[in-house]
Short mmCIF file of C-alpha atoms in Angstrom, two decimals:
data_model
loop_
_atom_site.label_atom_id
_atom_site.label_comp_id
_atom_site.label_asym_id
_atom_site.label_seq_id
_atom_site.Cartn_x
_atom_site.Cartn_y
_atom_site.Cartn_z
CA MET A 538 94.87 109.57 145.53
CA LYS A 539 98.56 110.61 145.16
CA ILE A 540 100.22 110.04 141.59
CA ALA A 541 103.85 110.67 140.69
CA PRO A 542 105.23 110.09 137.50
CA ILE A 543 107.10 106.27 137.23
CA ARG A 544 110.98 106.85 137.27
CA ASN A 545 111.91 102.89 138.16
CA GLU A 546 111.04 99.84 139.32
CA LYS A 547 109.87 100.48 142.35
CA ASP A 548 107.19 102.73 141.28
CA TYR A 549 106.26 100.78 138.61
CA GLN A 550 105.30 97.81 140.90
CA ASN A 551 103.87 99.98 143.12
CA ALA A 552 101.98 101.37 140.03
CA LEU A 553 100.82 98.19 138.86
CA ASN A 554 99.58 96.63 142.65
CA ARG A 555 97.27 100.00 142.67
CA LEU A 556 96.27 98.99 139.72
CA GLU A 557 94.99 96.21 140.52
CA GLU A 558 92.58 97.86 143.77
CA VAL A 559 91.24 100.69 141.47
CA PHE A 560 90.65 97.64 138.92
CA GLU A 561 86.90 97.96 139.33
CA ALA A 562 86.78 101.50 139.26
CA LYS A 563 83.74 102.90 137.60
CA LYS A 564 84.66 106.09 135.90
CA GLY A 565 83.38 109.85 136.78
CA THR A 566 84.81 108.58 140.53
CA ASP A 567 87.54 109.88 141.92
CA GLU A 568 88.95 106.17 141.90
CA GLY A 569 88.03 105.78 138.37
CA ASP A 570 90.44 108.73 137.32
CA GLU A 571 92.88 107.62 139.07
CA LEU A 572 92.54 103.78 137.10
CA GLU A 573 92.75 105.80 133.88
CA ILE A 574 96.27 108.24 135.29
CA LEU A 575 97.45 104.75 136.33
CA SER A 576 96.94 103.58 133.30
CA ILE A 577 98.26 106.32 130.93
CA LEU A 578 101.84 106.36 133.46
CA ILE A 579 101.79 102.75 133.44
CA ASP A 580 101.72 102.17 130.07
CA ARG A 581 104.50 105.01 128.90
CA TYR A 582 106.97 102.93 131.77
CA GLU A 583 106.58 99.59 129.85
CA ASN A 584 106.56 101.29 125.99
CA GLU A 585 110.17 103.08 127.36
CA ASN A 586 112.06 100.40 129.33
CA PHE A 587 110.17 97.28 127.76
CA PRO A 588 109.70 97.86 124.38
CA ILE A 589 108.54 95.71 121.41
CA GLY A 590 110.32 95.46 118.01
CA MET A 591 108.30 94.81 114.69
CA PRO A 592 107.87 91.29 113.92
CA ASP A 593 110.32 89.52 111.12
CA PRO A 594 108.42 89.75 108.28
CA ILE A 595 108.10 86.52 106.86
CA GLU A 596 106.38 85.38 110.48
CA ALA A 597 103.76 88.89 109.85
CA ILE A 598 103.09 87.17 106.18
CA LYS A 599 102.49 83.46 107.81
CA PHE A 600 100.59 84.74 110.45
CA ARG A 601 98.52 86.40 108.98
CA MET A 602 97.92 83.64 105.79
CA GLU A 603 96.83 80.99 108.82
CA GLN A 604 94.51 84.23 110.75
CA LEU A 605 92.72 84.30 106.71
CA GLY A 606 93.41 80.78 106.05
CA LEU A 607 95.13 81.41 103.32
CA LYS A 608 97.25 79.16 102.00
CA GLN A 609 100.69 79.33 99.27
CA LYS A 610 98.20 78.64 96.09
CA ASP A 611 96.47 81.58 97.16
CA LEU A 612 99.66 83.82 98.52
CA ALA A 613 100.78 82.69 94.80
CA GLU A 614 97.91 84.75 93.36
CA VAL A 615 99.61 88.26 95.13
CA VAL A 616 103.31 87.15 94.66
CA GLY A 617 103.78 85.34 91.75
CA PHE A 618 104.31 81.92 91.05
CA LYS A 619 103.74 78.88 94.06
CA SER A 620 107.33 78.20 94.12
CA ARG A 621 107.75 82.23 94.60
CA VAL A 622 106.23 81.76 97.12
CA SER A 623 108.06 78.56 98.80
CA GLU A 624 111.41 80.38 97.84
CA ILE A 625 109.85 83.41 100.16
CA LEU A 626 108.65 82.04 102.68
CA SER A 627 111.62 79.91 103.07
CA LYS A 628 113.91 83.06 103.20
CA LYS A 629 115.75 82.30 99.99
CA ARG A 630 114.25 84.77 97.76
CA LYS A 631 114.17 88.78 98.80
CA LEU A 632 110.29 90.75 98.38
CA THR A 633 110.14 92.85 95.76
CA LEU A 634 108.73 96.14 96.16
CA GLY A 635 105.60 95.29 93.54
CA MET A 636 105.40 91.99 96.28
CA ILE A 637 105.81 94.88 99.31
CA ARG A 638 103.01 97.22 97.82
CA LYS A 639 100.21 93.64 96.58
CA LEU A 640 101.18 91.71 100.44
CA ASN A 641 100.40 95.85 102.28
CA SER A 642 96.98 95.86 99.91
CA THR A 643 96.10 92.38 100.22
CA LEU A 644 97.12 91.09 103.39
CA HIS A 645 97.00 94.66 105.37
CA ILE A 646 100.59 93.89 106.62
CA PRO A 647 101.78 97.83 107.21
CA THR A 648 104.54 98.53 105.22
CA GLU A 649 107.24 99.43 108.08
CA VAL A 650 107.06 95.41 108.56
CA LEU A 651 107.32 94.02 105.06
CA VAL A 652 110.36 96.13 104.55
CA GLN A 653 112.98 95.08 107.31
CA ASP A 654 115.92 92.84 106.24
CA TYR A 655 115.57 89.14 107.17
#
């Protein structure tokens, strides 16, 4: 078991290949320890080199509505009138601070997602 930092694409591919080899290792074994350490190194490399940006606020609202089975009329109870919901979802109206607070507390969408420009 020779573990080294992942510094480049070749190191990354080697780590992924080795991870695949030890993927079924039992916890508490040498290979299990190697699996755990490789996972941490790969995760760190991916976060640094392949960052995932924040989702669009309106797409996040639509996604959450879909997850919860909500319709526009249901969202009107959170942000106001049904026409306002339509304007928001079509990006014709910006979210206000009050709307952001209600969406955060009701739909549990992080405020850092909702406050972004769109």
